[in-house]
Coordinates of C-alpha atoms (C1' of nucleotides) in Angstrom, one line a residue:
Chain A
X83 CA 5.5 -1.9 -14.8
X84 CA 5.8 -4.6 -12.1
X85 CA 8.1 -4.4 -9.1
X86 CA 8.6 -6.6 -6.1
X87 CA 9.9 -6.6 -2.6
X88 CA 11.5 -10.0 -1.7
X89 CA 12.6 -10.2 1.9
X90 CA 13.6 -13.3 3.8
X91 CA 11.6 -14.2 6.8
X92 CA 14.7 -14.1 9.1
X93 CA 13.8 -11.5 11.6
X94 CA 13.3 -7.7 11.8
X95 CA 12.7 -5.8 8.6
X96 CA 15.3 -3.1 8.8
X97 CA 15.4 0.5 7.3
X98 CA 17.5 -0.4 4.3
X99 CA 15.2 -3.1 3.2
X100 CA 12.2 -1.0 4.1
X101 CA 13.4 1.9 1.9
X102 CA 14.1 -0.4 -1.0
X103 CA 10.6 -1.7 -0.6
X104 CA 9.3 1.9 -0.6
X105 CA 11.2 2.8 -3.7
X106 CA 9.8 -0.3 -5.5
X107 CA 6.3 0.6 -4.4
X108 CA 6.7 4.2 -5.5
X109 CA 8.0 3.1 -8.9
X110 CA 5.1 0.8 -9.5
X111 CA 2.6 3.3 -8.3
X112 CA 4.1 6.1 -10.4
X113 CA 3.3 4.2 -13.5
X114 CA 0.1 2.6 -12.2
X115 CA 1.7 -0.8 -12.0
X116 CA 1.8 -3.5 -9.5
X117 CA 3.9 -4.0 -6.4
X118 CA 4.4 -7.6 -5.3
X119 CA 5.6 -9.2 -2.1
X120 CA 7.5 -12.4 -2.4
X121 CA 8.9 -14.4 0.5
X122 CA 12.3 -15.8 -0.1
X123 CA 12.5 -18.6 2.3
X124 CA 14.7 -21.1 0.5
X125 CA 17.1 -21.2 3.4
X126 CA 15.0 -23.0 5.9
X127 CA 17.7 -22.9 8.5
X128 CA 17.4 -19.2 8.9
X129 CA 13.6 -19.1 9.2
X130 CA 12.5 -17.1 12.2
X131 CA 9.0 -17.7 13.6
X132 CA 6.8 -14.7 13.3
X133 CA 8.8 -12.8 10.8
X134 CA 6.4 -13.5 8.0
X135 CA 3.6 -11.7 9.8
X136 CA 6.0 -9.0 10.8
X137 CA 6.9 -8.3 7.2
X138 CA 3.3 -8.0 6.1
X139 CA 2.3 -5.9 9.1
X140 CA 5.2 -3.6 8.5
X141 CA 4.3 -3.1 4.8
X142 CA 0.7 -2.2 5.8
X143 CA 1.9 0.1 8.6
X144 CA 4.1 2.1 6.3
X145 CA 1.3 2.4 3.7
X146 CA 2.9 0.2 1.0
X147 CA 0.5 -2.7 0.8
X148 CA 1.2 -5.3 -1.9
X149 CA -1.0 -5.8 -4.9
X150 CA 0.1 -9.4 -5.3
X151 CA 1.6 -11.6 -2.7
X152 CA 1.0 -14.2 0.0
X153 CA -2.7 -15.1 0.5
X154 CA -4.7 -17.1 3.0
X155 CA -4.4 -20.4 1.2
X156 CA -0.7 -20.3 0.7
X157 CA 0.0 -19.1 4.3
X158 CA -2.2 -21.9 5.5
X159 CA 0.0 -24.3 3.6
X160 CA 3.1 -23.3 5.5
X161 CA 4.5 -25.4 8.3
X162 CA 4.0 -24.3 11.9
X163 CA 7.6 -23.0 12.1
X164 CA 6.4 -19.9 10.3
X165 CA 4.1 -18.9 13.0
X166 CA 0.6 -17.5 12.4
X167 CA -0.4 -14.6 10.3
X168 CA -3.5 -12.6 11.2
X169 CA -6.0 -13.5 8.3
X170 CA -7.2 -9.9 8.2
X171 CA -3.8 -9.0 6.8
X172 CA -4.0 -11.5 4.0
X173 CA -5.9 -11.2 0.7
X174 CA -8.3 -14.0 -0.3
X175 CA -6.5 -14.3 -3.6
X176 CA -2.9 -13.2 -3.8
X177 CA -2.7 -12.9 -7.5
X178 CA -2.3 -14.7 -10.8
X179 CA 1.4 -15.5 -10.4
X180 CA 1.3 -17.3 -7.1
X181 CA 2.2 -18.8 -4.8
X182 CA 4.4 -15.9 -3.7
X183 CA 6.3 -17.9 -1.2
X184 CA 9.4 -19.7 -2.5
X185 CA 9.3 -22.8 -0.5
X186 CA 5.9 -23.4 -2.1
X187 CA 7.3 -23.1 -5.6
X188 CA 9.9 -26.0 -5.3
X189 CA 8.4 -27.9 -8.2
X190 CA 8.9 -25.0 -10.6
X191 CA 12.6 -24.6 -9.6
X192 CA 13.2 -28.3 -10.1
X193 CA 11.7 -28.0 -13.5
X194 CA 14.0 -25.1 -14.5
X195 CA 17.0 -26.9 -13.1
X196 CA 16.1 -30.1 -15.0
X197 CA 15.8 -28.2 -18.2
X198 CA 19.2 -26.6 -17.7
X199 CA 20.6 -30.1 -17.0
X200 CA 19.0 -31.4 -20.2
X201 CA 20.4 -28.5 -22.2
X202 CA 23.9 -29.2 -20.9
X203 CA 24.0 -25.8 -19.2
X204 CA 24.2 -27.2 -15.7
X205 CA 25.6 -30.2 -14.0
X206 CA 25.4 -32.4 -10.9
X207 CA 28.4 -32.1 -8.5
X208 CA 29.1 -34.5 -5.8
X209 CA 31.6 -32.9 -3.4
X210 CA 30.4 -32.7 0.2
X211 CA 30.5 -29.4 2.0
X212 CA 33.5 -30.7 3.9
X213 CA 35.4 -31.4 0.7
X214 CA 34.6 -28.0 -0.6
X215 CA 35.8 -26.4 2.6
X216 CA 39.0 -28.3 2.2
X217 CA 39.5 -27.0 -1.3
X218 CA 38.8 -23.5 -0.1
X219 CA 41.3 -23.8 2.8
X220 CA 44.0 -25.0 0.4
X221 CA 43.6 -21.9 -1.7
X222 CA 43.6 -19.7 1.3
X223 CA 46.8 -21.3 2.5
X224 CA 48.5 -20.6 -0.8
X225 CA 46.9 -17.1 -0.9
X226 CA 45.2 -17.6 -4.2
X227 CA 41.6 -16.7 -4.8
X228 CA 39.3 -19.7 -4.4
X229 CA 37.1 -20.8 -7.2
X230 CA 35.3 -24.1 -7.5
X231 CA 37.5 -26.3 -9.7
X232 CA 34.6 -27.4 -11.9
X233 CA 35.5 -31.0 -11.2
X234 CA 32.1 -32.4 -12.4
X235 CA 31.5 -29.9 -15.2
X236 CA 31.9 -32.6 -17.9
X237 CA 30.7 -35.6 -15.8
X238 CA 28.3 -37.8 -17.7
X239 CA 24.7 -36.7 -17.0
X240 CA 23.2 -40.2 -17.1
X241 CA 25.8 -41.4 -14.7
X242 CA 25.2 -38.5 -12.4
X243 CA 21.4 -39.0 -12.5
X244 CA 21.9 -42.6 -11.5
X245 CA 24.0 -41.6 -8.5
X246 CA 21.4 -39.1 -7.5
X247 CA 18.6 -41.6 -7.9
X248 CA 20.5 -44.0 -5.7
X249 CA 20.3 -41.4 -3.0
X250 CA 23.7 -39.7 -3.1
X251 CA 23.7 -36.2 -1.9
X252 CA 24.6 -33.7 -4.7
X253 CA 24.1 -30.2 -5.9
X254 CA 23.6 -28.7 -9.3
X255 CA 25.9 -26.0 -10.6
X256 CA 25.5 -23.7 -13.5
X257 CA 28.1 -23.7 -16.3
X258 CA 29.4 -20.2 -16.4
X259 CA 31.0 -18.8 -19.5
X260 CA 34.8 -19.6 -19.4
X261 CA 35.9 -16.7 -21.5
X262 CA 34.9 -13.2 -22.5
X263 CA 33.4 -10.6 -20.3
X264 CA 29.9 -10.9 -18.7
X265 CA 28.1 -7.7 -19.1
X266 CA 25.7 -6.4 -16.5
X267 CA 23.8 -3.1 -16.5
X268 CA 22.7 -1.3 -13.4
X269 CA 20.2 1.4 -14.0
X270 CA 22.0 3.9 -11.8
X271 CA 25.6 3.0 -12.4
X272 CA 25.5 1.8 -16.0
X273 CA 27.4 -1.1 -17.6
X274 CA 30.1 -3.2 -15.9
X275 CA 32.1 -5.9 -17.5
X276 CA 33.1 -8.9 -15.4
X277 CA 36.0 -11.1 -16.5
X278 CA 34.8 -14.7 -16.9
X279 CA 37.7 -16.0 -14.9
X280 CA 36.5 -14.2 -11.8
X281 CA 33.2 -16.2 -12.0
X282 CA 32.3 -19.4 -10.4
X283 CA 30.1 -22.3 -11.4
X284 CA 27.7 -21.5 -8.6
X285 CA 25.1 -23.8 -7.1
X286 CA 21.6 -23.5 -8.4
X287 CA 20.2 -26.4 -6.5
X288 CA 21.2 -27.3 -3.0
X289 CA 21.4 -30.8 -1.6
X290 CA 18.2 -30.2 0.3
X291 CA 16.3 -29.9 -3.0
X292 CA 15.7 -26.1 -2.8
X293 CA 17.5 -23.6 -5.0
X294 CA 19.5 -20.8 -3.5
X295 CA 18.6 -17.1 -4.1
X296 CA 20.6 -16.9 -7.3
X297 CA 18.3 -19.3 -9.1
X298 CA 15.0 -18.9 -7.2
X299 CA 14.8 -15.2 -7.4
X300 CA 15.6 -15.2 -11.1
X301 CA 13.0 -17.8 -11.9
X302 CA 10.4 -15.9 -9.9
X303 CA 11.3 -12.5 -11.4
X304 CA 10.9 -14.0 -14.8
X305 CA 7.7 -16.0 -14.1
X306 CA 6.1 -13.1 -12.2
X307 CA 7.0 -10.8 -15.1
X308 CA 8.9 -8.3 -12.9
X309 CA 10.0 -5.4 -15.0
X310 CA 12.3 -3.6 -12.6
X311 CA 14.3 -5.3 -9.8
X312 CA 15.1 -2.9 -7.1
X313 CA 17.4 -4.5 -4.5
X314 CA 20.2 -3.7 -2.1
X315 CA 23.6 -2.9 -3.5
X316 CA 25.1 -6.0 -1.8
X317 CA 23.7 -7.8 -4.9
X318 CA 25.8 -5.9 -7.4
X319 CA 28.6 -8.5 -7.3
X320 CA 26.3 -11.4 -8.0
X321 CA 24.5 -9.8 -10.9
X322 CA 26.7 -11.6 -13.4
X323 CA 25.4 -14.9 -11.9
X324 CA 21.9 -13.6 -12.3
X325 CA 22.2 -12.5 -15.9
X326 CA 23.8 -15.8 -16.6
X327 CA 20.7 -17.6 -15.4
X328 CA 18.5 -15.5 -17.7
X329 CA 20.9 -16.1 -20.5
X330 CA 21.0 -19.9 -20.0
X331 CA 17.2 -20.0 -20.0
X332 CA 16.9 -17.7 -22.9
X333 CA 14.9 -15.2 -20.9
X334 CA 15.0 -11.4 -21.1
X335 CA 16.4 -10.1 -17.9
X336 CA 14.6 -7.3 -16.0
X337 CA 16.1 -3.9 -15.3
X338 CA 18.3 -4.1 -12.3
X339 CA 18.6 -1.1 -10.0
X340 CA 20.7 -1.5 -6.8
X341 CA 19.8 0.8 -4.0
X342 CA 22.6 2.0 -1.8
X343 CA 22.7 1.0 1.8
X344 CA 21.4 2.9 4.8
X345 CA 24.0 3.5 7.4
X346 CA 23.9 4.1 11.1
X347 CA 25.7 7.0 12.8
X348 CA 28.8 4.8 13.0
X349 CA 28.8 4.6 9.2
X350 CA 28.0 0.9 9.5
X351 CA 25.3 -0.6 7.4
X352 CA 22.0 -0.7 9.1
X353 CA 20.9 -4.2 8.5
X354 CA 19.6 -7.3 10.2
X355 CA 23.2 -8.4 10.6
X356 CA 23.8 -5.6 13.1
X357 CA 20.4 -5.9 14.6
X358 CA 18.5 -2.8 13.6
X359 CA 15.1 -2.9 15.1
X360 CA 11.8 -2.8 13.3
X361 CA 10.3 0.4 12.1
X362 CA 6.6 0.0 12.2
X363 CA 3.8 -2.2 13.2
X364 CA 3.5 -4.1 16.4
X365 CA 6.8 -5.3 17.8
X366 CA 7.0 -8.9 16.9
X367 CA 7.9 -11.6 19.4
X368 CA 10.4 -13.9 17.7
X369 CA 11.8 -17.1 18.9
X370 CA 14.0 -16.9 21.9
X371 CA 16.9 -18.1 19.8
X372 CA 16.8 -15.1 17.6
X373 CA 19.2 -12.6 19.0
X374 CA 20.1 -9.6 17.0
X375 CA 23.5 -8.2 17.8
X376 CA 25.3 -4.9 17.4
X377 CA 24.0 -1.4 17.3
X378 CA 20.4 -0.7 17.9
X379 CA 20.1 2.7 16.2
X380 CA 16.6 2.7 15.0
X381 CA 14.7 1.8 18.1
X382 CA 11.1 1.0 18.0
X383 CA 10.0 3.9 15.9
X384 CA 6.4 2.8 16.0
X385 CA 6.4 2.6 19.7
X386 CA 8.1 6.0 19.9
X387 CA 5.2 7.5 18.0
X388 CA 6.6 8.2 14.6
X389 CA 3.6 8.6 12.3
X390 CA 3.6 6.3 9.2
X391 CA 3.1 9.3 6.9
X392 CA 6.1 11.0 8.3
X393 CA 8.2 7.9 7.9
X394 CA 6.9 7.3 4.4
X395 CA 7.9 10.9 3.5
X396 CA 11.2 10.8 5.3
X397 CA 12.3 7.5 3.9
X398 CA 11.4 8.6 0.4
X399 CA 13.8 11.5 0.5
X400 CA 16.5 9.4 2.2
X401 CA 18.6 8.8 -0.9
X402 CA 16.2 10.2 -3.3
X403 CA 15.1 13.7 -4.2
X404 CA 12.6 15.1 -6.7
X405 CA 15.3 17.2 -8.2
X406 CA 14.2 20.4 -6.5
X407 CA 14.1 21.6 -2.9
X408 CA 10.9 20.0 -1.9
X409 CA 11.1 17.7 1.1
X410 CA 7.7 17.7 2.8
X411 CA 5.3 16.1 0.4
X412 CA 2.1 14.2 0.6
X413 CA 2.2 10.6 -0.5
X414 CA 0.4 11.5 -3.8
X415 CA 3.0 14.2 -4.5
X416 CA 5.8 11.8 -3.8
X417 CA 4.3 9.2 -6.1
X418 CA 3.8 11.7 -8.9
X419 CA 7.4 13.1 -8.5
X420 CA 9.1 9.7 -8.1
X421 CA 11.9 9.2 -10.6
X422 CA 14.3 6.3 -10.1
X423 CA 17.1 8.0 -12.1
X424 CA 17.3 10.5 -9.2
X425 CA 18.1 7.9 -6.6
X426 CA 21.5 8.6 -5.2
X427 CA 24.0 5.9 -5.8
X428 CA 25.9 6.5 -2.6
X429 CA 24.8 5.2 0.9
X430 CA 23.0 7.5 3.3
X431 CA 23.2 7.8 7.0
X432 CA 19.9 7.5 8.7
X433 CA 19.3 10.9 10.3
X434 CA 17.0 10.3 13.2
X435 CA 16.9 14.0 14.2
X436 CA 15.6 15.0 10.8
X437 CA 13.0 12.2 11.0
X438 CA 11.9 13.6 14.4
X439 CA 11.7 17.1 13.0
X440 CA 9.6 15.9 10.1
X441 CA 7.4 13.9 12.4
X442 CA 6.8 17.1 14.3
X443 CA 5.7 18.7 11.1
X444 CA 3.2 15.9 10.5
X445 CA 1.9 16.0 14.1
X446 CA 1.3 19.7 13.8
X447 CA -0.6 19.2 10.6
X448 CA -3.1 16.8 12.3
X449 CA -6.5 18.1 13.2
X450 CA -6.9 18.2 17.0
X451 CA -9.2 15.2 17.0
X452 CA -6.9 13.2 14.7
X453 CA -4.0 14.1 17.1
X454 CA -6.0 12.9 20.0
X455 CA -6.8 9.6 18.3
X456 CA -3.1 9.1 17.5
X457 CA -2.0 10.0 20.9
X458 CA -4.6 8.0 22.8
X459 CA -2.6 4.8 23.0
X460 CA 0.1 6.6 24.9
X461 CA -2.2 8.1 27.5
X462 CA -3.3 6.4 30.7
X463 CA -6.6 4.5 30.5
X464 CA -9.9 5.8 31.8
X465 CA -9.5 9.5 31.1
X466 CA -12.4 11.7 30.3
X467 CA -12.2 11.9 26.5
X468 CA -13.2 15.5 26.1
X469 CA -10.9 16.7 28.9
X470 CA -8.0 14.6 27.6
X471 CA -8.4 15.8 24.1
X472 CA -8.5 19.5 25.2
X473 CA -5.5 19.0 27.4
X474 CA -3.2 17.3 24.9
X475 CA -4.3 19.7 22.1
X476 CA -2.3 22.3 24.0
X477 CA 0.9 20.2 23.5
X478 CA 0.3 19.4 19.8
X479 CA 2.7 21.9 18.5
X480 CA 5.3 21.0 21.0
X481 CA 5.9 17.3 20.6
X482 CA 8.0 15.6 18.0
X483 CA 7.1 12.0 18.9
X484 CA 3.9 10.8 20.3
X485 CA 5.6 9.1 23.2
X486 CA 6.4 12.5 24.6
X487 CA 2.7 13.2 25.2
X488 CA 2.1 11.5 28.5
X489 CA 5.1 13.1 30.2
X490 CA 4.3 16.6 29.1
X491 CA 0.6 16.4 29.9
X492 CA 0.7 14.3 33.1
X493 CA -0.1 17.3 35.3
X494 CA -3.5 17.5 33.7
X495 CA -4.4 14.0 34.8
X496 CA -3.0 13.8 38.3
X497 CA -4.7 15.1 41.4
X498 CA -1.8 17.4 42.0
X499 CA 1.2 18.1 39.9
X500 CA 4.7 17.1 41.0
X501 CA 6.4 20.2 42.3
X502 CA 10.1 20.4 41.7
X503 CA 11.9 21.8 44.7
X504 CA 13.9 24.1 42.5
X505 CA 10.8 25.6 40.9
X506 CA 9.0 26.0 44.2
X507 CA 12.0 27.8 45.7
X508 CA 12.4 30.0 42.7
X509 CA 8.7 31.0 42.1
X510 CA 6.5 30.0 44.9
X511 CA 8.3 31.2 47.9
X512 CA 7.2 34.7 48.7
X513 CA 4.2 34.5 46.4
X514 CA 1.6 33.3 48.9
X515 CA -0.4 36.5 49.0
X516 CA -0.3 36.8 45.3
X517 CA -1.6 33.3 44.8
X518 CA -4.3 33.7 47.4
X519 CA -5.7 36.7 45.7
X520 CA -5.5 35.0 42.4
X521 CA -7.3 32.0 43.8
X522 CA -10.3 34.1 44.9
X523 CA -10.3 36.1 41.7
X524 CA -10.5 33.0 39.6
X525 CA -13.1 31.4 41.9
X526 CA -15.2 34.5 41.5
X527 CA -15.1 34.6 37.8
X528 CA -18.6 34.8 36.3
X529 CA -17.5 33.8 32.9
X530 CA -15.1 30.9 32.0
X531 CA -13.0 31.8 29.0
X532 CA -9.4 32.1 28.2
X533 CA -9.8 35.9 27.8
X534 CA -11.6 36.2 31.1
X535 CA -9.0 34.2 32.9
X536 CA -6.2 36.3 31.4
X537 CA -7.9 39.5 32.3
X538 CA -8.3 38.4 35.9
X539 CA -4.7 37.3 36.2
X540 CA -3.4 40.5 34.6
X541 CA -5.5 42.6 37.0
X542 CA -4.3 40.8 40.1
X543 CA -0.7 40.9 38.8
X544 CA -0.9 44.6 38.2
X545 CA -2.1 45.3 41.7
X546 CA 1.0 43.4 42.9
X547 CA 3.2 45.3 40.5
X548 CA 4.1 42.1 38.8
X549 CA 4.9 42.0 35.1
X550 CA 5.8 39.3 32.5
X551 CA 7.5 36.3 34.1
X552 CA 6.9 37.7 37.6
X553 CA 3.2 37.6 36.9
X554 CA 2.9 34.2 35.2
X555 CA 5.7 32.0 36.5
X556 CA 4.4 31.6 40.0
X557 CA 1.0 30.7 38.7
X558 CA 2.5 28.2 36.2
X559 CA 4.5 26.5 38.9
X560 CA 1.5 26.5 41.2
X561 CA -0.7 24.8 38.7
X562 CA 1.6 22.6 36.8
X563 CA 4.7 22.2 39.0
X564 CA 6.9 23.1 36.2
X565 CA 8.3 26.2 34.4
X566 CA 7.6 25.3 30.8
X567 CA 4.5 24.2 29.0
X568 CA 1.5 25.4 27.1
X569 CA 0.1 28.9 27.3
X570 CA -0.8 29.6 30.9
X571 CA -4.4 30.9 30.3
X572 CA -5.3 28.2 27.9
X573 CA -4.1 25.6 30.3
X574 CA -6.1 27.2 33.1
X575 CA -9.2 27.2 31.0
X576 CA -8.8 23.5 30.3
X577 CA -8.0 22.6 34.0
X578 CA -11.3 24.2 35.1
X579 CA -12.3 25.9 38.3
X580 CA -12.3 22.9 40.7
X581 CA -8.8 21.6 39.8
X582 CA -7.5 25.2 39.9
X583 CA -8.8 25.7 43.4
X584 CA -7.2 22.5 44.6
X585 CA -3.9 23.4 43.1
X586 CA -3.9 27.0 44.4
X587 CA -4.6 25.6 47.9
X588 CA -1.6 23.3 47.7
X589 CA 0.6 26.0 46.2
X590 CA -0.2 28.4 49.0
X591 CA 1.0 25.8 51.5
X592 CA 4.2 25.4 49.6
X593 CA 4.6 29.2 49.4
X594 CA 4.2 29.5 53.2
X595 CA 7.1 30.9 55.1
X596 CA 7.9 33.5 52.5
X597 CA 6.5 37.0 52.4
X598 CA 5.0 38.6 49.4
X599 CA 7.1 41.4 48.0
Chain B
rG1493 C1' 44.3 -10.9 -1.1
rG1494 C1' 40.9 -10.7 -5.6
rC1495 C1' 36.7 -8.4 -8.0
rC1496 C1' 33.1 -4.6 -7.8
rC1497 C1' 30.5 -0.1 -6.0
rG1498 C1' 30.7 4.7 -3.9
rU1499 C1' 33.0 10.0 -2.3
rU1500 C1' 29.3 18.2 -2.6
rG1501 C1' 29.1 21.8 4.8
rG1502 C1' 28.4 17.5 11.0
rU1503 C1' 23.9 14.9 8.3
rC1504 C1' 20.4 14.3 3.8
rU1505 C1' 20.8 16.5 -0.7
rA1506 C1' 20.3 20.3 -5.6
rG1507 C1' 23.7 20.7 -9.5
rC1508 C1' 24.2 17.3 -14.9
rG1509 C1' 31.2 22.4 -18.7
rG1510 C1' 30.8 28.9 -17.2
rU1511 C1' 26.5 29.5 -10.3
rU1512 C1' 28.5 34.8 -5.1
rA1513 C1' 28.0 26.1 -5.2
rG1514 C1' 21.2 26.4 -3.8
rG1515 C1' 17.8 23.9 -0.1
rA1516 C1' 16.6 21.0 4.4
rC1517 C1' 17.9 18.9 9.5
rG1518 C1' 21.1 20.2 13.4
rC1519 C1' 23.8 24.5 15.7
rC1520 C1' 24.2 30.1 16.9
rU1521 C1' 21.9 35.2 17.0
rC1522 C1' 17.7 38.3 16.8
rC1523 C1' 12.3 39.2 16.5
rC1524 C1' 7.4 37.5 18.2
rU1525 C1' 6.1 36.1 23.3
rU1526 C1' 3.9 34.7 30.2
rU1527 C1' 7.8 29.9 29.7
rC1528 C1' 8.8 26.2 26.2
rA1529 C1' 7.5 25.3 21.3
rC1530 C1' 5.6 27.2 16.7
rG1531 C1' 6.4 31.1 13.2
rG1532 C1' 9.6 35.0 11.1
rA1533 C1' 14.6 37.3 9.9
rG1534 C1' 19.7 36.5 9.9
rG1535 C1' 24.5 33.7 10.8
rA1536 C1' 28.6 30.1 11.1
rA1537 C1' 29.5 25.8 8.4
rA1538 C1' 31.7 22.6 1.6
rC1539 C1' 38.7 25.4 -1.5
rC1540 C1' 32.8 19.9 -4.3
rA1541 C1' 38.1 13.3 -0.9
rG1542 C1' 43.5 14.3 -3.0
rG1543 C1' 46.6 14.4 -7.4
rG1544 C1' 47.0 14.4 -12.5
rG1545 C1' 44.9 15.1 -17.4
rU1546 C1' 41.0 16.8 -21.5
rU1547 C1' 39.1 21.9 -22.3
rC1548 C1' 39.3 28.9 -23.4
rG1549 C1' 37.0 27.1 -18.8
rA1550 C1' 35.8 21.9 -14.6
rU1551 C1' 31.8 20.0 -8.8
rC1552 C1' 30.2 18.1 -13.6
rC1553 C1' 34.3 14.2 -18.7
rC1554 C1' 39.0 10.6 -18.3
rC1555 C1' 43.0 8.3 -15.3
rC1556 C1' 45.6 7.4 -10.7
rU1557 C1' 45.6 7.4 -5.4
rA1558 C1' 43.3 7.6 -0.6
rC1559 C1' 39.2 6.5 2.3
rG1560 C1' 34.4 4.1 3.0
rG1561 C1' 31.3 0.0 1.6
rG1562 C1' 29.9 -4.7 -0.7
rC1563 C1' 30.8 -9.6 -2.6
rU1564 C1' 34.3 -13.5 -2.5
rA1565 C1' 28.8 -19.8 1.3
rC1566 C1' 24.9 -25.9 -0.4
rC1567 C1' 22.8 -17.1 3.5
rA1568 C1' 20.0 -13.9 1.5

RNA sequence: GGCCCGUUGGUCUAGCGGUUAGGACGCCUCCCUUUCACGGAGGAAACCAGGGGUUCGAUCCCCCUACGGGCUACCA
C-alpha cells in the first residue's frame, strides 16, 4: 500500500487538496503503508516562491508528515526561484524512489518519451502554439468540438528527429486509440467507457523539454510504485489519457479514486483558483505577483487558533464517515476505521461552524497546562505564567477558537477593566454601599479560597437583601467591567486581594451618585 | 456546444429492496445555574431533486429530465 500527495508549488494549499492528502495519508496508515509527497512542478511558469516550504509545513502542521518525499539534497538542487525550506522540515534521505520533485526527474521522462517514440506510440508534432490556437478558433467558429487534427501522427520519425536536432521547437504527442472505447475504473464510481473519438493525441512532452502532468505523474506513479492514486475529481475526464499512458508503456495502472471537491458556502469549489487561504502552519509570504482572487472563505485557520487535531478530525469526516454515528474520534481511531469505499462521491460544503464546534470539543479536552501552552501565543507578552494560566483556565470551556482568548480574558491583565457605560448604569449605580461593604469583607478574609470568597459575598448580599443576579452582577461588573464571563467566585480567587481592592475602589467611584436600595 | 461526474432536513452524513428515514452541526424550548458557556432533556426541520419503469414492495436497481460541478491548454 503506497499513496501519494502530489501538489504543485503554485501557492496556497487549499482545503480540497488538503483533504485529499489526508485521505491518502489515512489509507496508507490504515494498512501500514507509506505516504509520499511529490512536487509537481513541470509548469515552471506557475511556480510561486515559498510554496514548497508552505506545502511541507502544512503537512507537518496537520499531522500527516510524509514517509518519502523531498529531502535536503534535492531541495538544495533547486533554483533560487523556489525559495528556501527550513532544513529542520526535511529528511536527510527522502526515500528510495527519489528525487520526489519532478523538475529533477527530467531525464527519466525523456527516456520514457523516447521509448514511446521508438515504439511508434508517440510522435513529434511541429505546430506552434499560435497555429494550434488558430485551428481551435476555426472549430469554435464552426461550432464543432475541437480536437487536434493529428497532422504529424504518421510523419517520418527520422525526419522529425532531424528537425528537432536542428533546433526546431516541437512537442511529442501520444497516439491515442482511434476506435473502440477506452475503459477507466474509478474506485468510487465504477467503470466508464470513453468513446475513442472524444479523445485527443495529447502532448506528453512540451517544447521546453518537460512533460505535462499527464505524462509525468503517470511515470512517477509507476516508478514510485504507487498502489492507490487519490486525486481531485477534476481529473476524472483525463483518466482515459492516463490509462493510455500506462497501456502504451505496458505498465499496470494503479487504482484511481477521485475525491469530490470541497465547496464554499456559495457552492463554488474551494480551490486555489478562487483563492482559498491556507489552513495550517505559518502564513507564507509569497511573491508580490501572486494574488489569489475570489472568495476567501477559509481564512487563516491556524492564526484563528484551530487545533491541528480538530482539523484532522473534522476534515476526515468531511466527505467520509466510518459508517456509524461516530464523529469525534482520535487520530488512531480514524486510521483504524478508515475505509475508502465509504468516501462520499458528491462534493461537500465546508462547514466552518461545525469545525468551530469541534475545535471547542478539542479545546475542552485539553489539560489546563496544555491549554495554556496552546493559548500562550495569543496572549500579551510578559505575563506572569502562573497567573495567566490560572486566568485563562477559567475560559477554557467557553472558547471555540484560541484567538478568542485574549479578548475574553483581557480584564485579568489590565490595571482596570474597561467598564461599559451600559453595564455601569445597569448594575453599578445605586450599589455603592453594597460594593463598599463587600470590599471590606473581602479585604478582611483570613482564608483565600473560592469557598471562602463565595461565603463572604453571599453573607454581605443577604444583609442587603440581594439574591441571584442582584447579588452577583454588580460585583461582576465592578471587577470585570462586563456582564458575562467565568464563575464570579473563581474569577475573584484568581484576581487576588490586591487587584480586587483596586477594582472595588474604582467601582465605588463609578457607583457614586446613586443610593443603595 | 461536446464528453464526464454528482443529487437524503439549511449544512455534513447513516442507509446498501420492507426503517415511525438514524446521527451530528446550526436553530428553538426547558432543566442545571450568579451571567455566559459546558452538561442534560425535548422540539422544529428531508414526501430521500422531478418523472417514468423493474418489483408483491423502492431512498436503495434501470431510463429520461432538471439542477449543480468538472474537463474540453505546450496548467495542474
